[in-house]
Amino acid sequence: MKIYRIHALICAGAQCIAAGGNGFEEALKNELKKHNIEEEVSVVETGCMGACQLGPLLVVYPEGIMYTNVEAKDAKEIVEEHFLKGRPVKRLMWKKEGEEEFPELKDIPFFAKQTKIVLRNCGLINPEDINEYIARDGYKALAKAVAEMEPKDVIDVVKESGLRGRGGAGFPTGLKWSFAANQDSEEKYIICNADEGDPGAYMDRSILEGDPHSVIEGMMITGYAIGSSVGYIYVRAEYPLAVRRLKMAIKQAKQAGLLGKNIFGTNFSFDMVLMMGAGAFVCGEETALINSIEGKRGEPRKKPPFPAISGLFGKPTIINNVETLANLPVIVDKGAKFFKQFGTEKSPGTKVFALAGNVNISGLVEVPMGTSLRKIVFDIGGGIPEGHTFKGALTGGPSGGVIPMEFIDTPVDYESLPDLGTIMGSGGLIIMDERSCMVDVAKFFLKFTVDESCGKCVPCREGTRQMLKILERITLGRGREEDIDRLEKMGELIKLTALCGLGQTAPNPVLSTLKYFKEEYLAHIIDKKCPAGVCQFSALKEGRKKHEAKIAH
Amino acid sequence: MEKTKYPQVEMEIRKWGSKPSSLIQVLHGVQEGVGYLSQNVLKYTAERLNVPLSKVYGVVTFYNFFKTQKDADHIIMICMGTACYVKNGEEVVKAIENYLSIKLGEKTSDGKFSLQIVRCLGACGLAPVISIDGDDVYGKLTPEKAVEVIKRYQ
C-alpha cells in the first residue's frame, strides 16, 4: 500500500459540489502536479462533512485542519504554504467569533459536540470505493450475522438495542422485524425507504451519498434476520448523485462477492433492486410506497393488514428508513450494550438532523437522542444570526410543529416532542427568528399538504383544502374571530379520520402554531396586522376601497 | 403497432421485464431518453406491459415527474422547501418570474425556459436554491444573483 504524507479530503456532498467544489479539486490537483508532489498527497473525495453552509470544504490530515469556502484560486496558496512549507493558511480556516481560527477540526464546537454513529464514515471515506468502507469495519457485521448468528439472534440484538424507526414514527425496529420473521412465506421483501419527502431535510440524502454501503449492509442484515433474499431501494428521483453512488456501490458489492448468491460461503443469498420515485410526497408513506414499487399510483392502503404481514405483491415486507438501516451494522457488530450507552432509555442511539433556516451554521448534525434543542441550535449551530432572536424551531416538516423559545430545553426524543404537539419526524430542523410569521408558516405547510394530498380519502383531500382557505383569508386580513375555533375543530377531525399517517398529521403545523402563537393569529384577525411584517394586506385595502366606493354611490 | 417504432420502450422493458409492476421504471427510462411521454408512447407501453391505458394515464398524471408534452430547452426548478421558504425563496421566484415574464408552471414563448417549483432539493444549507436541467444546482441566491444565473443559459 502506498503511504502518503498528506491526505486532502474534499467534501463531495451534493451541496459542496453545488457550491463549486469541483473547480477547486481540479485546481488543487494542477498545483500538486506543478510542484511535483502528486505522489506525496492523496486527494480523496468524501461524502458530506456536515457544515454544508460553509462549503466547499477541505480537511487536511495529519493535522486535521479544516478550510471553509475554498475556491479554485485558493489552491495555489494551500499547496505552496501548507503542503510545502507546513504553514496552514489561516485566512481560510474555520474562525471563532473573534476572528481567531480554530487550530484543528476536533476543536471546532460544531464537530466536537456531535456523536457520530450513523455518519461514522460520512466525510471520512471515499463513498465510491468499497475498500475504504471495508477498512472501516464495513461488512464485518454482515459476516458476523450470517456466519455466527441465527436469524433469531440478530432480531434479539436489534430488539435489545431499542432501535426505533428513524423515518418519523419511531416504531421499535426489532419488534417490526419479528412480525415478518414469524410469517411462513417463501418470499419476503425488504424495502429501504429513501423517498425523503420532508421539504427541508436531507439526512438520508447525505447518508446515501456519503456512505451508501452502510445502507446496503443494513438491508442485507435485515434480509438475513427475517428470511428475505430481495431488497428494494426506493429513492427520490430528485437525488441524482445518490442514485449514481448507490448504483456504483451495488455493483462493487456484487463484484466483491458481498452481494449475490451464497454470501460468505453460507446459504444466504441476497439481491438488490434500485427503484426511482417520481416526485410524490405521499410515497414516503409505506403502503403508498409499496403501491409505487408495484407500478401503481402511490395511494396509501388501509391498515391492517400491515406490510410486515402482507405488503409488496402481497408478501411479508419490512420497510425501513435509510438512517435506521445505517445504524444496524454498528448494533450487530458492537452489540446492543454499546448502542444503548447513547441517547435516552426509551430512545437509545443518536439522531441525525438537517439543521437549516435562520441559524449561523446550517448543516448536518448527529447528536445523542435526548439532547436539548438549545444545545443543537446554540452550541452546535452557533446560534441565531446577529441582531435577531430565536422564535421557534420546526420539527417533523409538514407533519410536525413548532417548538417555541419557552421549551428550548426540552430533550429531543420520541417521548418529549409529541407532548409539545410536534413529532420527531425524519430529522428536518428549521430554525426561525422573529422575521418569520407563524400564520404564514402554517399556511406554507398546509399548501404543501394540499398540493401533495393523493386525494384518496376525504378528510385529507377536502379538509386540508378548507383549512388552507381559512388561513389564506387570515393572511389577507379577512379573517374572522370564529376562524380559530373552526381551524382547531377541523384539525382535530382530520387527525382522527384521515386514512394514512401523512393525512393524520397534516393539521399539526396549524394546531401547534395556534397553541403557541395564538396572539399572532389574533393580530391578523382583529388588528389586521402581521407582527412579523410578512403578510401583505394590500388586497384588503383594495377591497375596502371598492366597498367604500360602492357605499358612496 | 410495429415493435421497432419505440426502441426506447423496448430497451427499458428488456431491463425491467414485461410486467405491470415495471410501468413506473419503464416510463422513467423512456422520459430520460426522449424527454417526454407522448400519447403514442403511452399507448404502446400500455399494450406491451399489459396495463389498461387508463391506468397508465392514472400513473402518469399522479406523479409530478412525468411529462406528456415536450419541455423547454432549460428547466428551471425553484426549491420551495421549508429552509428556502424561511430564507426568502419567494423573492427569488418573483425575480425570475419578472425576468422571464412567465409564471410558475409556464414556458417562455421561445421555448427556452420553463419554470417549476420543486419540494426540496436537499441542499438546505445553501438556501435559497434553484436547479437548472436537474444537475446544475445554484445556492445562496439573491433575486439579483438568480437572474444572473439564468442569463448564463440564454
XYZ file of C-alpha atoms in Angstrom:
707
model
C 0.000 0.000 0.000
C 1.162 3.477 -0.811
C 1.962 5.793 2.057
C 1.066 9.459 1.681
C 2.488 12.374 3.605
C -0.741 14.342 3.406
C -4.377 13.392 2.932
C -6.540 16.126 1.472
C -10.212 15.305 1.945
C -12.538 17.252 -0.305
C -16.231 17.160 0.511
C -18.128 15.847 -2.498
C -21.570 16.039 -0.957
C -24.199 17.469 -3.256
C -24.179 20.840 -1.539
C -20.418 21.331 -1.650
C -20.458 20.350 -5.321
C -23.230 22.869 -5.913
C -21.212 25.496 -4.077
C -18.382 24.968 -6.542
C -16.349 22.100 -5.083
C -15.418 20.635 -8.426
C -13.433 23.601 -9.655
C -11.319 23.601 -6.527
C -10.368 19.966 -6.811
C -9.075 20.409 -10.320
C -7.073 23.464 -9.309
C -5.605 21.601 -6.339
C -4.555 18.677 -8.495
C -2.945 21.039 -11.000
C -0.954 22.717 -8.249
C 0.206 19.364 -6.895
C 1.386 18.436 -10.366
C 3.162 21.739 -10.808
C 5.135 21.226 -7.621
C 5.654 17.558 -8.346
C 4.191 16.325 -5.071
C 1.370 14.239 -6.507
C 2.964 11.145 -5.006
C 3.012 12.652 -1.528
C -0.522 13.951 -1.304
C -3.621 11.826 -1.617
C -6.705 13.731 -2.716
C -9.915 11.987 -1.607
C -13.479 12.905 -2.480
C -15.628 12.180 0.551
C -19.315 12.337 1.348
C -20.976 15.139 3.270
C -18.885 16.567 6.106
C -21.860 18.338 7.620
C -21.070 22.035 7.598
C -22.906 22.497 4.323
C -23.350 26.223 4.565
C -19.595 26.827 4.663
C -18.815 24.627 1.685
C -16.858 23.783 -0.361
C -14.942 22.167 2.487
C -11.418 20.762 2.624
C -9.831 18.854 5.512
C -6.102 18.242 5.565
C -4.614 15.391 7.576
C -2.471 14.533 9.565
C -3.113 17.897 11.238
C -6.874 17.797 10.848
C -7.196 21.347 9.630
C -10.458 22.414 8.091
C -10.654 25.003 5.347
C -14.012 26.523 4.507
C -15.397 28.240 1.404
C -12.379 27.204 -0.662
C -12.221 28.406 -4.245
C -10.074 27.401 -7.181
C -7.853 30.439 -6.669
C -7.021 29.310 -3.108
C -5.414 26.066 -4.266
C -2.051 27.669 -5.014
C -1.715 29.176 -1.564
C -2.779 25.974 0.202
C -0.272 23.867 -1.698
C 2.639 26.299 -1.521
C 2.184 27.400 2.076
C 0.608 24.431 3.820
C 1.655 21.377 1.838
C 5.190 22.519 1.024
C 6.141 24.739 3.951
C 3.867 23.360 6.650
C 2.219 26.706 7.370
C -1.572 26.373 7.412
C -3.404 29.116 5.555
C -5.070 30.916 8.471
C -7.158 33.094 6.205
C -9.226 30.086 5.106
C -9.522 28.269 8.412
C -12.720 27.978 10.428
C -12.915 31.090 12.590
C -14.199 31.622 16.101
C -16.374 34.647 16.636
C -13.443 36.934 17.366
C -11.603 36.223 14.099
C -9.277 33.758 15.830
C -9.093 30.468 13.961
C -9.594 27.007 15.428
C -6.383 25.012 15.266
C -7.962 21.647 14.464
C -11.176 20.037 13.361
C -11.718 18.451 16.753
C -11.627 21.855 18.460
C -14.495 23.259 16.432
C -17.671 23.069 18.546
C -19.785 22.228 15.509
C -17.930 18.916 15.237
C -16.710 18.398 18.817
C -20.220 18.375 20.245
C -21.589 15.760 17.885
C -21.678 11.971 18.347
C -21.364 10.068 15.111
C -22.775 6.567 14.694
C -24.843 6.848 11.542
C -22.482 9.367 9.973
C -19.429 7.410 11.155
C -17.952 7.328 7.663
C -19.530 10.390 6.062
C -16.847 12.888 5.209
C -14.063 10.460 6.087
C -14.070 7.874 3.337
C -14.458 7.893 -0.396
C -18.027 6.620 -0.895
C -17.177 5.391 -4.379
C -14.582 2.913 -3.110
C -15.827 -0.192 -1.312
C -12.337 -0.866 0.078
C -12.459 2.265 2.177
C -15.765 1.133 3.674
C -14.331 -2.317 4.390
C -11.253 -0.741 6.011
C -13.621 0.982 8.450
C -15.072 -2.393 9.576
C -17.556 -2.399 6.709
C -19.427 -5.675 6.064
C -17.950 -7.054 9.286
C -21.372 -7.026 10.930
C -22.896 -8.849 7.972
C -20.180 -11.508 8.168
C -20.784 -11.890 11.890
C -24.546 -12.163 11.364
C -24.574 -14.757 8.602
C -21.639 -16.807 9.848
C -22.013 -16.768 13.619
C -25.613 -15.863 14.402
C -29.015 -17.390 13.863
C -31.595 -15.024 12.322
C -33.404 -15.024 15.656
C -30.246 -13.838 17.429
C -29.978 -10.902 15.035
C -33.557 -9.900 15.777
C -32.887 -10.227 19.504
C -29.858 -7.951 19.369
C -31.814 -5.305 17.494
C -34.745 -5.663 19.902
C -32.436 -5.333 22.868
C -30.707 -2.293 21.406
C -34.033 -0.476 21.496
C -33.510 0.913 17.983
C -36.604 2.742 16.774
C -37.504 3.567 13.202
C -35.888 6.845 12.209
C -38.414 7.639 9.494
C -40.605 9.526 11.904
C -42.969 7.318 13.854
C -40.303 5.668 15.982
C -41.704 2.131 15.938
C -39.317 -0.413 17.513
C -37.377 -1.935 14.614
C -36.729 -5.353 16.165
C -40.396 -5.817 17.002
C -41.438 -4.962 13.442
C -38.938 -7.484 12.123
C -40.273 -10.245 14.347
C -43.748 -9.862 12.798
C -42.345 -10.539 9.337
C -39.946 -13.227 10.562
C -42.874 -15.170 12.031
C -44.689 -15.243 8.710
C -44.452 -18.522 6.884
C -43.833 -17.381 3.334
C -41.485 -18.444 0.564
C -40.943 -14.861 -0.462
C -40.397 -11.860 1.754
C -39.154 -8.410 0.864
C -37.042 -5.642 2.356
C -37.635 -2.097 1.251
C -35.331 0.782 2.013
C -37.428 3.936 2.159
C -35.190 6.594 0.643
C -38.071 8.762 -0.531
C -37.085 11.599 1.737
C -40.039 13.898 1.332
C -39.910 16.381 4.189
C -39.132 19.683 2.476
C -36.182 20.913 4.490
C -34.489 17.640 5.314
C -31.579 15.877 3.669
C -30.216 13.390 6.214
C -30.959 10.374 4.062
C -29.552 12.031 1.002
C -26.246 12.662 2.765
C -26.050 9.098 4.090
C -26.737 7.620 0.651
C -24.210 9.928 -0.966
C -21.586 9.705 1.755
C -21.772 6.081 2.872
C -24.001 4.010 0.567
C -22.528 0.687 1.663
C -23.739 1.159 5.238
C -27.315 1.159 3.922
C -26.715 -1.863 1.695
C -25.157 -3.761 4.606
C -28.075 -2.786 6.841
C -30.541 -4.111 4.281
C -28.713 -7.405 3.998
C -28.646 -7.840 7.766
C -32.393 -7.208 7.790
C -32.823 -9.711 4.965
C -30.932 -12.381 6.873
C -32.917 -11.697 10.052
C -36.378 -12.046 8.525
C -35.579 -14.582 5.826
C -35.753 -12.396 2.741
C -33.498 -12.524 -0.274
C -34.646 -9.477 -2.240
C -34.294 -5.843 -1.278
C -35.695 -2.766 -2.988
C -34.253 0.688 -2.546
C -36.851 3.323 -3.391
C -35.018 6.607 -3.848
C -36.195 10.066 -4.854
C -35.552 10.986 -8.465
C -34.567 14.455 -7.233
C -31.354 12.953 -5.821
C -29.325 12.076 -8.941
C -25.988 11.885 -7.113
C -27.395 9.481 -4.517
C -28.774 7.289 -7.305
C -25.399 7.238 -9.048
C -23.442 6.366 -5.908
C -25.934 3.661 -4.920
C -25.687 2.065 -8.345
C -21.931 2.110 -8.075
C -21.981 0.672 -4.557
C -24.310 -2.178 -5.526
C -22.069 -3.035 -8.463
C -18.952 -3.030 -6.313
C -20.565 -5.169 -3.621
C -21.596 -7.679 -6.284
C -18.100 -7.769 -7.740
C -16.631 -8.292 -4.297
C -18.968 -11.231 -3.716
C -20.639 -9.458 -0.804
C -23.943 -9.259 -2.593
C -25.396 -12.104 -4.609
C -25.521 -15.841 -4.110
C -24.114 -17.730 -1.113
C -22.696 -14.756 0.710
C -19.575 -15.616 2.769
C -19.994 -19.214 1.651
C -23.267 -19.639 3.519
C -26.753 -20.443 2.261
C -27.734 -16.791 2.487
C -28.280 -15.057 -0.848
C -29.452 -11.517 -1.413
C -30.207 -9.399 -4.444
C -30.962 -5.723 -4.671
C -33.073 -3.574 -6.986
C -32.799 0.196 -7.179
C -36.051 1.982 -7.994
C -36.639 5.641 -8.604
C -39.536 7.589 -7.192
C -41.381 10.019 -9.397
C -41.969 13.086 -7.288
C -44.866 12.267 -4.996
C -44.553 13.190 -1.326
C -47.160 10.633 -0.260
C -44.893 7.796 -1.453
C -42.891 8.231 1.738
C -45.867 6.576 3.455
C -45.048 2.890 3.490
C -48.162 1.450 1.858
C -48.158 4.174 -0.818
C -44.520 3.345 -1.464
C -45.428 -0.313 -1.923
C -48.058 0.643 -4.498
C -45.495 2.750 -6.309
C -42.997 -0.130 -6.488
C -45.795 -2.259 -7.905
C -46.075 0.322 -10.685
C -49.314 1.872 -9.464
C -50.449 5.281 -8.296
C -48.867 5.976 -4.927
C -52.005 5.920 -2.839
C -51.891 4.519 0.689
C -53.607 1.249 1.527
C -55.660 0.729 4.607
C -54.005 -0.939 7.557
C -54.330 -3.693 8.732
C -53.052 -5.808 7.130
C -49.692 -4.276 7.982
C -46.909 -4.642 5.406
C -44.998 -6.961 7.748
C -47.849 -9.451 7.203
C -48.962 -8.568 3.681
C -47.005 -5.928 1.812
C -45.271 -5.832 -1.561
C -47.022 -8.198 -4.012
C -48.995 -9.440 -1.003
C -45.900 -10.864 0.706
C -44.492 -10.037 4.141
C -42.454 -6.848 3.735
C -40.238 -4.838 6.033
C -39.808 -1.175 5.230
C -37.021 0.629 6.996
C -35.768 4.144 6.622
C -32.222 4.886 5.401
C -30.988 6.124 8.758
C -32.441 3.108 10.594
C -30.603 0.770 8.237
C -27.318 2.657 8.589
C -27.467 2.047 12.366
C -27.701 -1.732 12.003
C -24.095 -2.634 11.153
C -22.929 -0.851 14.317
C -25.531 -2.559 16.509
C -24.772 -6.045 15.206
C -21.011 -5.526 15.283
C -20.630 -3.792 18.630
C -23.688 -5.122 20.420
C -26.824 -3.704 21.992
C -24.976 -2.507 25.081
C -22.689 -0.268 23.080
C -25.633 1.295 21.284
C -27.649 1.828 24.452
C -24.971 3.949 26.076
C -26.062 6.742 23.755
C -29.379 8.510 23.975
C -32.169 8.010 26.476
C -33.648 4.873 27.976
C -36.668 4.833 25.686
C -34.965 6.372 22.664
C -31.463 4.905 22.506
C -28.832 5.857 19.971
C -28.364 9.049 18.044
C -30.385 11.105 15.607
C -29.213 12.975 12.550
C -30.750 16.376 11.964
C -30.658 18.617 8.952
C -30.240 21.958 10.667
C -31.299 24.807 8.409
C -33.085 28.124 8.264
C -32.000 31.181 10.206
C -29.110 29.690 12.145
C -25.429 30.566 11.884
C -24.102 27.203 10.744
C -26.631 25.149 8.882
C -25.690 21.618 8.055
C -25.938 18.007 9.048
C -25.562 17.178 12.736
C -25.752 13.935 14.679
C -26.402 14.019 18.422
C -27.474 11.513 21.069
C -31.238 11.249 21.472
C -32.442 13.459 24.260
C -30.027 16.301 23.516
C -31.723 19.616 24.186
C -32.768 21.836 21.343
C -30.731 24.623 22.918
C -27.558 22.606 22.568
C -28.275 21.797 18.933
C -29.157 25.332 17.925
C -26.774 27.383 20.038
C -23.772 25.162 20.892
C -23.523 23.266 17.621
C -25.320 25.546 15.194
C -23.674 28.668 16.562
C -26.952 30.398 17.411
C -29.062 32.845 15.504
C -27.532 35.407 13.112
C -26.552 38.599 14.927
C -29.283 41.064 15.637
C -32.068 38.523 15.522
C -33.791 36.390 18.146
C -34.879 32.764 18.189
C -38.608 32.416 17.659
C -39.206 28.745 17.071
C -37.866 25.513 15.661
C -39.830 23.418 13.204
C -39.507 19.673 13.507
C -41.209 16.939 11.529
C -41.834 19.071 8.428
C -45.433 19.091 7.171
C -46.348 16.520 9.830
C -44.766 18.355 12.726
C -44.976 21.615 14.528
C -43.141 24.466 16.162
C -41.181 24.407 19.400
C -41.149 27.920 20.884
C -38.405 29.529 22.991
C -40.005 28.535 26.301
C -39.419 24.845 25.531
C -35.934 25.153 24.094
C -34.505 22.995 26.902
C -36.779 20.059 26.118
C -34.844 16.898 25.335
C -35.354 15.950 21.696
C -36.647 12.363 21.707
C -39.674 10.291 20.713
C -41.456 10.882 24.034
C -40.954 14.596 24.666
C -41.814 16.060 21.285
C -45.387 14.702 20.995
C -46.081 16.250 24.407
C -45.315 19.615 22.820
C -47.665 18.934 19.907
C -44.994 18.139 17.345
C -43.179 14.988 16.271
C -39.590 13.916 15.869
C -40.146 13.323 12.184
C -37.313 12.214 9.991
C -34.937 14.915 11.170
C -35.644 18.202 9.453
C -34.950 21.026 11.880
C -35.681 24.515 10.609
C -34.845 27.458 12.821
C -36.883 30.621 12.595
C -36.294 34.066 14.033
C -38.646 36.996 14.566
C -38.784 37.628 10.821
C -40.983 34.553 10.269
C -44.754 34.841 10.575
C -46.281 31.782 12.205
C -49.568 32.043 10.343
C -47.653 32.185 7.093
C -45.569 29.164 8.139
C -48.725 27.179 8.870
C -50.102 28.263 5.503
C -46.879 27.211 3.787
C -47.108 23.679 5.150
C -50.807 23.346 4.541
C -50.365 24.459 0.965
C -47.749 21.756 0.645
C -50.164 19.147 2.008
C -52.976 20.293 -0.251
C -50.669 20.065 -3.283
C -49.365 16.670 -2.279
C -52.543 15.059 -0.950
C -53.153 11.963 -3.048
C -56.897 12.513 -2.935
C -57.890 9.062 -1.820
C -59.586 9.986 1.463
C -61.972 12.890 2.014
C -60.618 14.323 5.291
C -57.190 14.947 3.779
C -58.357 15.922 0.285
C -61.161 18.287 1.284
C -60.395 19.055 4.918
C -56.904 20.427 4.402
C -58.178 22.483 1.473
C -60.835 24.131 3.638
C -58.285 24.805 6.363
C -55.989 26.404 3.784
C -58.814 28.651 2.595
C -59.298 29.914 6.128
C -55.572 30.533 6.558
C -55.380 32.383 3.254
C -58.243 34.555 4.380
C -56.470 35.319 7.650
C -53.182 36.237 5.960
C -55.047 38.636 3.679
C -56.578 40.374 6.653
C -60.029 38.994 6.068
C -60.060 36.541 8.968
C -62.973 36.232 11.363
C -62.796 35.521 15.048
C -64.602 32.208 14.743
C -61.909 31.037 12.302
C -59.609 29.990 15.123
C -62.218 27.731 16.631
C -63.035 26.325 13.205
C -59.370 25.582 12.420
C -58.998 23.730 15.708
C -62.116 21.654 15.193
C -61.274 20.728 11.618
C -57.696 19.930 12.558
C -58.776 17.530 15.275
C -61.276 15.906 12.945
C -58.706 15.314 10.196
C -56.321 13.844 12.762
C -58.972 11.329 13.755
C -60.288 10.387 10.352
C -57.615 10.571 7.626
C -56.506 7.285 6.104
C -52.733 7.440 6.335
C -50.121 8.827 8.675
C -49.424 11.809 6.457
C -53.068 12.872 6.394
C -53.476 12.341 10.113
C -50.522 14.610 10.862
C -51.282 17.245 8.217
C -53.072 19.612 10.645
C -50.130 19.568 13.111
C -48.398 22.721 11.830
C -51.652 24.670 12.202
C -52.596 23.245 15.590
C -49.126 23.730 17.001
C -48.765 27.338 15.862
C -52.263 28.013 17.230
C -51.179 26.563 20.546
C -48.080 28.715 20.990
C -48.694 31.750 18.824
C -52.421 32.394 19.138
C -51.796 36.090 19.705
C -50.196 36.253 16.263
C -53.321 34.786 14.689
C -55.417 37.282 16.652
C -53.238 40.165 15.497
C -54.001 39.162 11.904
C -57.698 38.736 12.546
C -58.542 41.594 14.884
C -55.831 44.224 14.414
C -55.325 43.352 10.718
C -51.595 43.362 11.330
C -48.805 40.880 10.681
C -46.357 41.305 13.597
C -43.502 39.808 11.554
C -44.313 42.003 8.567
C -44.604 39.040 6.200
C -48.269 39.091 5.223
C -49.357 41.851 2.881
C -52.791 43.250 3.492
C -52.867 45.318 0.314
C -55.656 43.182 -1.076
C -57.675 44.176 1.929
C -57.181 47.859 1.257
C -58.273 47.458 -2.342
C -61.296 45.539 -1.199
C -62.157 48.242 1.258
C -61.791 50.961 -1.383
C -64.180 49.097 -3.627
C -66.577 48.688 -0.764
C -66.367 52.356 0.161
C -66.831 53.371 -3.458
C -69.952 51.253 -3.544
C -71.350 52.938 -0.445
C -70.545 56.382 -1.880
C -72.626 55.580 -4.929
C -48.214 -1.234 -33.834
C -44.742 -2.079 -35.006
C -42.216 -3.066 -32.397
C -39.343 -1.136 -33.903
C -41.236 2.095 -33.621
C -40.348 2.670 -29.979
C -36.904 1.201 -29.374
C -36.556 3.209 -26.169
C -39.599 1.477 -24.672
C -38.310 -1.916 -25.752
C -34.931 -1.219 -24.221
C -36.488 -0.353 -20.876
C -38.762 -3.396 -20.980
C -35.740 -5.606 -21.518
C -34.239 -4.086 -18.396
C -37.304 -4.274 -16.142
C -39.347 -7.104 -17.596
C -42.659 -7.098 -19.420
C -44.903 -6.999 -16.346
C -47.323 -4.396 -14.960
C -45.060 -3.586 -11.997
C -42.371 -2.282 -14.375
C -44.566 0.600 -15.512
C -43.065 3.452 -13.492
C -39.458 2.436 -14.094
C -40.078 1.993 -17.850
C -41.684 5.442 -18.059
C -38.717 6.880 -16.156
C -36.249 5.426 -18.612
C -38.204 6.500 -21.662
C -38.654 10.039 -20.408
C -34.963 10.294 -19.619
C -34.113 9.286 -23.166
C -36.815 11.071 -25.136
C -37.605 13.997 -22.859
C -41.343 13.445 -22.510
C -44.026 10.794 -22.823
C -46.134 11.178 -25.954
C -49.592 9.706 -26.277
C -48.350 7.048 -28.675
C -45.561 6.030 -26.332
C -48.080 5.636 -23.534
C -50.393 3.546 -25.711
C -47.543 1.341 -26.808
C -46.247 0.926 -23.257
C -49.727 0.055 -22.020
C -50.018 -2.680 -24.613
C -46.583 -4.115 -24.006
C -46.916 -4.232 -20.221
C -50.499 -5.417 -20.353
C -51.820 -2.492 -18.307
C -55.036 -0.685 -19.337
C -54.286 2.694 -20.904
C -56.493 4.367 -18.302
C -54.229 3.009 -15.559
C -51.160 4.252 -17.407
C -52.683 7.730 -17.598
C -53.579 7.446 -13.935
C -49.952 6.827 -13.066
C -48.530 9.476 -15.404
C -50.806 12.177 -14.025
C -50.319 11.135 -10.403
C -46.564 11.693 -10.314
C -45.100 15.172 -10.739
C -42.084 13.834 -12.522
C -43.777 12.646 -15.702
C -44.423 14.990 -18.592
C -46.754 14.412 -21.501
C -45.528 17.357 -23.534
C -42.174 18.438 -24.807
C -40.486 20.628 -22.255
C -38.430 23.784 -22.704
C -34.710 23.656 -23.517
C -33.861 24.569 -19.937
C -35.993 23.584 -16.991
C -35.631 25.891 -14.034
C -36.694 24.304 -10.769
C -37.049 26.643 -7.846
C -36.799 24.962 -4.480
C -39.666 25.794 -2.170
C -38.698 23.546 0.705
C -39.030 24.903 4.214
C -35.470 26.184 4.503
C -35.683 28.032 1.193
C -39.046 29.408 2.218
C -37.702 30.681 5.566
C -34.748 32.240 3.716
C -36.940 34.287 1.371
C -37.184 31.916 -1.567
C -40.368 33.768 -2.607
C -38.251 36.764 -3.615
C -36.221 34.580 -5.944
C -39.396 33.215 -7.506
C -40.694 36.728 -8.131
C -37.401 37.916 -9.622
C -37.232 35.024 -12.072
C -40.906 35.338 -12.972
C -40.394 39.017 -13.703
C -37.229 38.493 -15.671
C -38.672 35.801 -17.919
C -42.181 37.305 -17.939
C -43.761 33.954 -17.163
C -45.483 32.490 -14.123
C -44.727 29.259 -12.313
C -45.649 26.238 -14.396
C -45.317 28.165 -17.680
C -42.905 28.096 -20.593
C -41.356 31.109 -22.321
C -42.760 31.788 -25.794
C -39.427 30.933 -27.452
C -39.490 27.548 -25.702
C -36.180 28.231 -23.984
C -37.148 28.146 -20.325
C -39.831 26.605 -18.199
C -40.362 27.432 -14.559
C -41.344 24.911 -11.908
C -41.412 24.551 -8.179
C -39.710 21.614 -6.534
C -40.283 20.423 -3.000
C -36.802 20.450 -1.541
C -33.645 19.682 -3.444
C -31.998 18.632 -0.199
C -29.486 21.463 -0.307
C -30.915 23.330 2.660
C -27.535 24.611 3.820
C -27.357 26.696 0.657
C -30.925 28.016 0.765
C -32.453 29.554 -1.284
C -31.607 27.166 -4.110
C -32.568 26.600 -7.739
C -31.594 23.820 -10.100
C -31.376 24.076 -13.859
C -31.823 20.988 -16.032
C -31.710 18.748 -12.983
C -27.970 18.618 -12.494
C -26.808 22.205 -12.035
C -27.619 23.496 -8.563
C -27.134 27.134 -7.553
C -27.361 28.179 -3.934
C -27.266 31.156 -1.549
C -29.183 33.144 -4.130
C -30.457 36.673 -4.006
C -33.017 37.884 -6.546
C -30.191 39.565 -8.500
C -27.916 36.529 -8.438
C -30.732 34.283 -9.609
C -31.300 36.435 -12.680
C -27.561 36.416 -13.406
C -27.550 32.613 -13.327
C -30.442 32.440 -15.781
C -28.666 34.839 -18.137
C -25.854 32.301 -18.469
C -28.254 29.859 -20.104
C -29.621 32.262 -22.690
